[in-house]
Amino acid sequence: MKIQKVGVLGSGLMGSGIAEVCARAGYPTVVREVNEELLEKGMERIRGSLDKAVEKGKLEAAKRDEAAARLTGTVDLAAFEDCDLVVEAIVENPDEKRQTFAALDTAVKPEAIFASNTSSLTITQLAMSTKRPDRFVGLHFFNPVPVMKLVEVVRTLATSDDTFQTAFAFAKAIGKEPVAARDNSGFIVNRLLVPYILDAIRAYEEGVGSLEDIDKAMQLGCGYPMGPFALLDFVGLDTTYYIANIMFEEYREKRFAPPPLLKQMVLAGRLGRKSGRGFYDYAKK
Ligand SMILES: NC(=O)c1ccc[n+]([C@@H]2O[C@H](COP(=O)([O-])OP(=O)(O)OC[C@H]3O[C@@H](n4cnc5c(N)ncnc54)[C@H](O)[C@@H]3O)[C@@H](O)[C@H]2O)c1
C-alpha cells in the first residue's frame, strides 16, 4: 500500500513532532486536536520547531515553507477520511485511546492503516477496538521527534505482513531508523528505560545524592546525553506516571511501580518542562 496522506491525532509534545517530520518528508499531513485552542498551540509548536531548524542551518527556509504548506489543523475526525495512515499520539490512557480508535474506524476509509505512538499500552488492546486489527501497528517515536532517529515498529499477532512492511518503509521514508519490536508493554526501549528512571527517583528519595549530582553522575559516568531527572522533565512526569502504572499493571514487578514522589509531583502539577517546573524549575532557568 502507498502512503500519500497522513493524519496525526494529538498535537502535544509527540503529535506535533510526528506531524512535523511527516510534512518535512513531503506528506500532506492533517493534525487533529480536541479544541481550537490546543490545536493552535500545537500548530504554533510545529512552526516554532521548523523555524528553529532553519536558524540552526538544518533546514532551508524554502523547505520550511513547503513543509508548513503541507500541514493542516482540524478539530474534526472527518478530516482524516481520505488519509492512508493515521498516527495516534494522544494522552496515555487506554480508555481514551480505545474510544478514539473506535470513532476513527468509522471516520476513516477502511483500507487505511492505523498506528499508535503509545509508550506502554499493548498495540493488541488498541487494535481490537477497531474492525481493522490486520491494518494496525505500533509506530513508537522518540522525543524530540525531529531529532531522534529511532522508531520502534510493533506488530501484533493480527498485523498483516503488508501493513508491517508498509509501516516499516514509511518510517524509513520520513528519515527514521526503524527497528522491529514485539507487542510487549514498553516494547524495547521503555522496557529497559522505565525501570532505570523510576529507580533514579527511588535513589533520590533514599538520599543517595542531590538531583544535580545524580544527573551529573549518570552523564559523566555513563556517557548519557542527559541525567535521569533532566530526562524525566523532558518526557513529562504525567506521561511517565501513566506509563509506569500501565507497565506495573502488565508485569506486576516492583521495578515498574511508580515511586510516591512521582505521583506527588504530578498531583502538584509539576509535570516537567511543559508546565515550567518538574524536578527542575524552568522559570528560574
Ligand atoms: N513524551 C514522550 O517523551 C513520549 C515518547 C514516546 C511516546 N509517547 C506517547 O505519545 C503519546 C502522547 O504523549 P505526549 O507526550 O505527546 O503527551 P501530551 O500531553 O504532550 O499531548 C497529548 C495531546 O493529545 C491531545 N488529545 C487528547 N485526546 C485527544 C483526541 N481524542 N484527539 C486529538 N487529540 C487529543 C491532548 O489535548 C494533548 O494536546 C502518549 O501515548 C505517550 O505515551 C510520549
Coordinates of C-alpha atoms and ligand atoms in Angstrom, one line a residue:
M1 CA 0.0 0.0 0.0
K2 CA 1.2 3.5 -0.8
I3 CA 1.0 6.2 1.9
Q4 CA 0.1 9.5 0.3
K5 CA -1.6 11.4 3.1
V6 CA -1.1 11.2 6.8
G7 CA -3.3 12.1 9.8
V8 CA -1.9 12.7 13.3
L9 CA -4.1 12.6 16.3
G10 CA -2.9 15.0 19.1
S11 CA -0.6 17.9 18.8
G12 CA 1.1 17.7 22.2
L13 CA 4.9 17.0 22.5
M14 CA 4.8 14.0 20.3
G15 CA 2.0 14.6 17.9
S16 CA 3.4 18.0 16.9
G17 CA 6.9 16.4 16.2
I18 CA 5.4 13.5 14.3
A19 CA 3.3 15.9 12.1
E20 CA 6.4 18.0 11.5
V21 CA 8.6 15.1 10.3
C22 CA 5.8 13.8 8.0
A23 CA 5.3 17.2 6.5
R24 CA 9.1 17.7 6.1
A25 CA 9.3 14.4 4.3
G26 CA 6.7 15.5 1.7
Y27 CA 3.5 14.1 3.0
P28 CA 0.3 16.2 3.2
T29 CA -0.4 16.0 6.9
V30 CA -3.6 16.7 8.9
V31 CA -3.3 17.3 12.7
R32 CA -6.3 16.8 14.9
E33 CA -6.8 18.3 18.4
V34 CA -9.7 18.3 20.9
N35 CA -10.3 22.0 20.6
E36 CA -9.2 25.1 18.6
E37 CA -7.1 26.5 21.5
L38 CA -5.0 23.3 21.8
L39 CA -4.8 23.0 18.1
E40 CA -3.4 26.5 17.7
K41 CA -0.9 25.8 20.5
G42 CA 0.2 22.6 18.7
M43 CA 0.5 24.3 15.3
E44 CA 2.5 27.1 16.9
R45 CA 4.8 24.5 18.4
I46 CA 5.4 23.0 14.9
R47 CA 6.0 26.4 13.3
G48 CA 8.5 27.2 16.1
S49 CA 10.3 23.9 15.6
L50 CA 10.5 24.5 11.8
D51 CA 11.9 28.0 12.4
K52 CA 14.5 26.6 14.9
A53 CA 15.6 24.1 12.3
V54 CA 16.1 26.9 9.8
E55 CA 18.0 29.0 12.4
K56 CA 20.3 26.1 13.1
G57 CA 21.0 25.7 9.4
K58 CA 19.4 22.2 9.4
L59 CA 16.6 23.2 7.0
E60 CA 16.4 25.7 4.1
A61 CA 13.8 28.4 4.5
A62 CA 12.1 27.4 1.3
K63 CA 11.8 23.8 2.6
R64 CA 10.3 25.1 5.8
D65 CA 7.7 27.0 3.9
E66 CA 6.9 23.9 1.8
A67 CA 6.5 21.8 4.9
A68 CA 4.3 24.4 6.6
A69 CA 2.1 24.5 3.5
R70 CA 1.6 20.7 3.7
L71 CA 0.2 20.9 7.2
T72 CA -3.5 21.5 8.1
G73 CA -5.1 21.5 11.5
T74 CA -8.6 20.4 12.4
V75 CA -10.8 19.5 15.4
D76 CA -12.9 17.3 13.2
L77 CA -12.2 13.5 12.9
A78 CA -13.9 13.5 9.5
A79 CA -10.9 15.4 8.1
F80 CA -9.0 12.1 8.3
E81 CA -11.4 10.4 5.9
D82 CA -9.0 10.0 3.0
C83 CA -5.8 9.6 5.0
D84 CA -3.8 6.4 4.2
L85 CA -2.1 6.3 7.6
V86 CA -3.3 7.8 10.9
V87 CA -0.8 8.0 13.7
E88 CA -2.3 8.5 17.2
A89 CA -0.4 10.4 19.8
I90 CA -3.0 11.4 22.4
V91 CA -2.8 11.0 26.2
E92 CA -1.5 7.7 27.5
N93 CA -4.9 6.5 28.7
P94 CA -6.3 3.2 27.4
D95 CA -10.0 4.1 27.5
E96 CA -9.4 7.4 25.8
K97 CA -7.3 5.7 23.1
R98 CA -9.8 2.9 22.6
Q99 CA -12.7 5.2 22.3
T100 CA -10.8 7.4 19.9
F101 CA -9.8 4.5 17.7
A102 CA -13.4 3.2 17.6
A103 CA -14.5 6.6 16.4
L104 CA -11.7 6.8 13.9
D105 CA -12.6 3.4 12.5
T106 CA -15.9 4.7 11.2
A107 CA -14.5 8.1 10.1
V108 CA -11.5 6.9 8.0
K109 CA -11.6 4.8 4.8
P110 CA -11.4 1.1 5.6
E111 CA -8.1 0.4 3.7
A112 CA -6.1 3.0 5.8
I113 CA -3.5 1.9 8.3
F114 CA -3.8 2.9 12.0
A115 CA -0.7 3.4 14.1
S116 CA -0.4 4.2 17.8
N117 CA 2.6 6.0 19.4
T118 CA 1.7 4.6 22.8
S119 CA 4.7 4.1 25.1
S120 CA 3.3 1.3 27.3
L121 CA -0.1 0.0 26.2
T122 CA -0.1 -3.1 24.1
I123 CA -0.9 -2.5 20.4
T124 CA -3.2 -5.5 20.5
Q125 CA -5.6 -4.0 23.0
L126 CA -5.9 -0.8 20.9
A127 CA -6.2 -2.7 17.6
M128 CA -9.1 -4.8 18.9
S129 CA -11.2 -1.6 19.4
T130 CA -11.4 -1.4 15.6
K131 CA -12.6 -3.6 12.8
R132 CA -9.1 -3.5 11.2
P133 CA -6.7 -5.2 13.5
D134 CA -4.8 -6.5 10.4
R135 CA -4.1 -2.9 9.4
F136 CA -2.9 -1.8 12.9
V137 CA 0.7 -1.3 14.1
G138 CA 2.7 0.5 16.7
L139 CA 4.9 3.4 15.5
H140 CA 6.7 4.4 18.5
F141 CA 8.7 7.7 18.1
F142 CA 11.1 9.3 20.5
N143 CA 11.2 12.8 21.9
P144 CA 12.1 15.3 20.3
V145 CA 10.8 13.6 17.2
P146 CA 12.5 15.8 14.6
V147 CA 15.9 14.9 16.2
M148 CA 15.6 11.3 17.5
K149 CA 16.3 8.8 14.7
L150 CA 14.6 5.7 16.2
V151 CA 11.1 4.4 15.5
E152 CA 10.0 1.1 17.0
V153 CA 7.6 -0.6 14.6
V154 CA 5.4 -3.0 16.5
R155 CA 3.4 -5.8 15.1
T156 CA 0.7 -7.9 16.8
L157 CA -0.4 -11.4 16.1
A158 CA -3.1 -9.8 13.9
T159 CA -1.0 -7.3 11.9
S160 CA -0.7 -8.3 8.3
D161 CA 2.7 -8.6 6.6
D162 CA 1.7 -5.9 4.1
T163 CA 0.8 -3.5 6.9
F164 CA 4.0 -4.1 8.8
Q165 CA 6.2 -3.7 5.7
T166 CA 4.3 -0.5 4.7
A167 CA 4.8 1.0 8.2
F168 CA 8.5 0.0 8.3
A169 CA 9.0 1.6 4.9
F170 CA 7.1 4.7 6.0
A171 CA 9.4 5.1 9.0
K172 CA 12.4 5.0 6.6
A173 CA 10.7 7.4 4.2
I174 CA 10.4 10.0 6.9
G175 CA 14.1 9.7 7.6
K176 CA 14.0 7.5 10.7
E177 CA 15.8 4.2 11.6
P178 CA 13.1 1.6 12.3
V179 CA 13.5 -1.5 14.5
A180 CA 11.0 -4.3 14.7
A181 CA 9.6 -4.9 18.2
R182 CA 7.2 -7.4 19.6
D183 CA 4.0 -6.3 21.2
N184 CA 5.1 -6.3 24.8
S185 CA 4.3 -3.4 27.1
G186 CA 7.2 -0.9 26.7
F187 CA 8.5 -2.6 23.5
I188 CA 12.3 -2.5 23.6
V189 CA 13.3 1.0 24.8
N190 CA 10.8 1.6 27.6
R191 CA 11.1 -1.9 28.9
L192 CA 14.7 -1.0 29.7
L193 CA 14.5 2.7 30.3
V194 CA 11.4 3.0 32.6
P195 CA 12.9 0.9 35.4
Y196 CA 16.1 3.0 35.2
I197 CA 14.3 6.4 35.6
L198 CA 12.0 5.1 38.3
D199 CA 15.0 3.8 40.2
A200 CA 16.6 7.2 39.9
I201 CA 13.6 8.7 41.7
R202 CA 13.9 6.0 44.4
A203 CA 17.6 6.6 44.8
Y204 CA 16.8 10.4 45.2
E205 CA 14.1 9.5 47.8
E206 CA 16.6 7.5 49.7
G207 CA 19.1 10.4 49.7
V208 CA 21.7 8.7 47.5
G209 CA 22.6 12.2 46.1
S210 CA 21.2 15.5 45.0
L211 CA 19.2 15.8 41.8
E212 CA 22.1 17.7 40.2
D213 CA 24.7 15.1 41.4
I214 CA 22.7 12.1 40.2
D215 CA 22.2 13.7 36.8
K216 CA 25.9 14.7 36.6
A217 CA 27.0 11.2 37.7
M218 CA 24.9 9.4 35.0
Q219 CA 26.0 11.9 32.3
L220 CA 29.7 11.8 33.1
G221 CA 29.9 8.3 34.4
C222 CA 27.9 6.5 31.7
G223 CA 28.2 9.0 28.9
Y224 CA 24.4 9.6 28.7
P225 CA 23.4 12.8 27.0
M226 CA 21.3 13.8 30.0
G227 CA 20.7 12.5 33.5
P228 CA 17.5 10.8 34.6
F229 CA 15.9 13.9 36.2
A230 CA 16.6 16.1 33.2
L231 CA 15.1 13.3 31.1
L232 CA 12.0 12.9 33.3
D233 CA 11.4 16.7 32.9
F234 CA 11.8 16.4 29.2
V235 CA 9.5 13.4 28.8
G236 CA 6.8 14.8 31.1
L237 CA 6.2 13.5 34.7
D238 CA 2.5 12.9 34.0
T239 CA 3.3 10.8 30.9
T240 CA 6.0 8.8 32.9
Y241 CA 3.5 8.2 35.7
Y242 CA 0.8 6.9 33.3
I243 CA 3.5 4.7 31.6
A244 CA 4.7 3.3 34.9
N245 CA 1.2 2.4 36.1
I246 CA 0.4 0.6 32.9
M247 CA 3.7 -1.3 32.9
F248 CA 3.3 -2.2 36.6
E249 CA -0.3 -3.4 35.8
E250 CA 1.1 -5.5 33.0
Y251 CA 4.2 -7.1 34.6
R252 CA 3.4 -6.8 38.4
E253 CA 7.1 -6.2 39.0
K254 CA 8.3 -3.7 41.6
R255 CA 10.8 -2.2 39.2
F256 CA 7.9 -0.7 37.1
A257 CA 6.0 0.7 40.1
P258 CA 5.8 4.5 40.2
P259 CA 7.5 5.9 43.3
P260 CA 5.3 8.0 45.7
L261 CA 7.4 11.2 44.8
L262 CA 6.5 10.9 41.1
K263 CA 2.8 10.7 42.0
Q264 CA 3.0 13.7 44.4
M265 CA 4.8 15.8 41.8
V266 CA 2.1 15.0 39.2
L267 CA -0.7 15.8 41.7
A268 CA 1.1 19.1 42.4
G269 CA 1.2 20.0 38.7
R270 CA 4.9 19.7 38.4
L271 CA 4.9 18.0 35.0
G272 CA 8.4 19.0 33.8
R273 CA 9.4 21.4 31.1
K274 CA 5.8 21.6 29.6
S275 CA 4.4 23.1 32.8
G276 CA 7.5 25.2 33.6
R277 CA 8.5 23.1 36.6
G278 CA 9.3 19.4 37.3
F279 CA 12.4 18.2 39.2
Y280 CA 14.0 21.5 38.0
D281 CA 12.4 24.9 37.9
Y282 CA 12.5 26.3 34.3
A283 CA 11.1 29.7 35.2
K284 CA 14.4 30.2 37.1
K285 CA 16.5 28.7 34.3
Ligands
LIG1 N1 6.6 12.3 26.0 C1 7.4 11.4 25.4 O1 8.6 11.5 25.5 C2 6.8 10.3 24.6 C3 7.7 9.5 23.8 C4 7.1 8.5 23.1 C5 5.8 8.2 23.1 N2 4.9 9.0 23.9 C6 3.5 8.7 23.8 O2 2.9 9.6 22.9 C7 1.5 9.9 23.4 C8 1.4 11.4 23.6 O3 2.3 11.8 24.5 P1 2.7 13.4 24.6 O4 4.0 13.4 25.4 O5 2.7 14.0 23.3 O6 1.5 13.9 25.5 P2 1.0 15.4 25.6 O7 0.2 15.5 26.9 O8 2.1 16.4 25.3 O9 0.0 15.6 24.3 C9 -1.2 14.8 24.2 C10 -2.2 15.7 23.3 O10 -3.3 14.9 22.9 C11 -4.4 15.7 22.9 N3 -5.6 14.8 22.8 C12 -6.2 14.1 23.8 N4 -7.3 13.4 23.4 C13 -7.3 13.7 22.0 C14 -8.2 13.2 21.0 N5 -9.2 12.4 21.2 N6 -7.9 13.7 19.7 C15 -6.9 14.5 19.5 N7 -6.1 15.0 20.4 C16 -6.3 14.5 21.7 C17 -4.3 16.5 24.1 O11 -5.1 17.6 24.1 C18 -2.8 16.8 24.1 O12 -2.5 18.0 23.4 C19 1.3 9.1 24.6 O13 0.7 7.8 24.2 C20 2.7 8.8 25.1 O14 2.9 7.7 25.9 C21 5.4 10.0 24.6

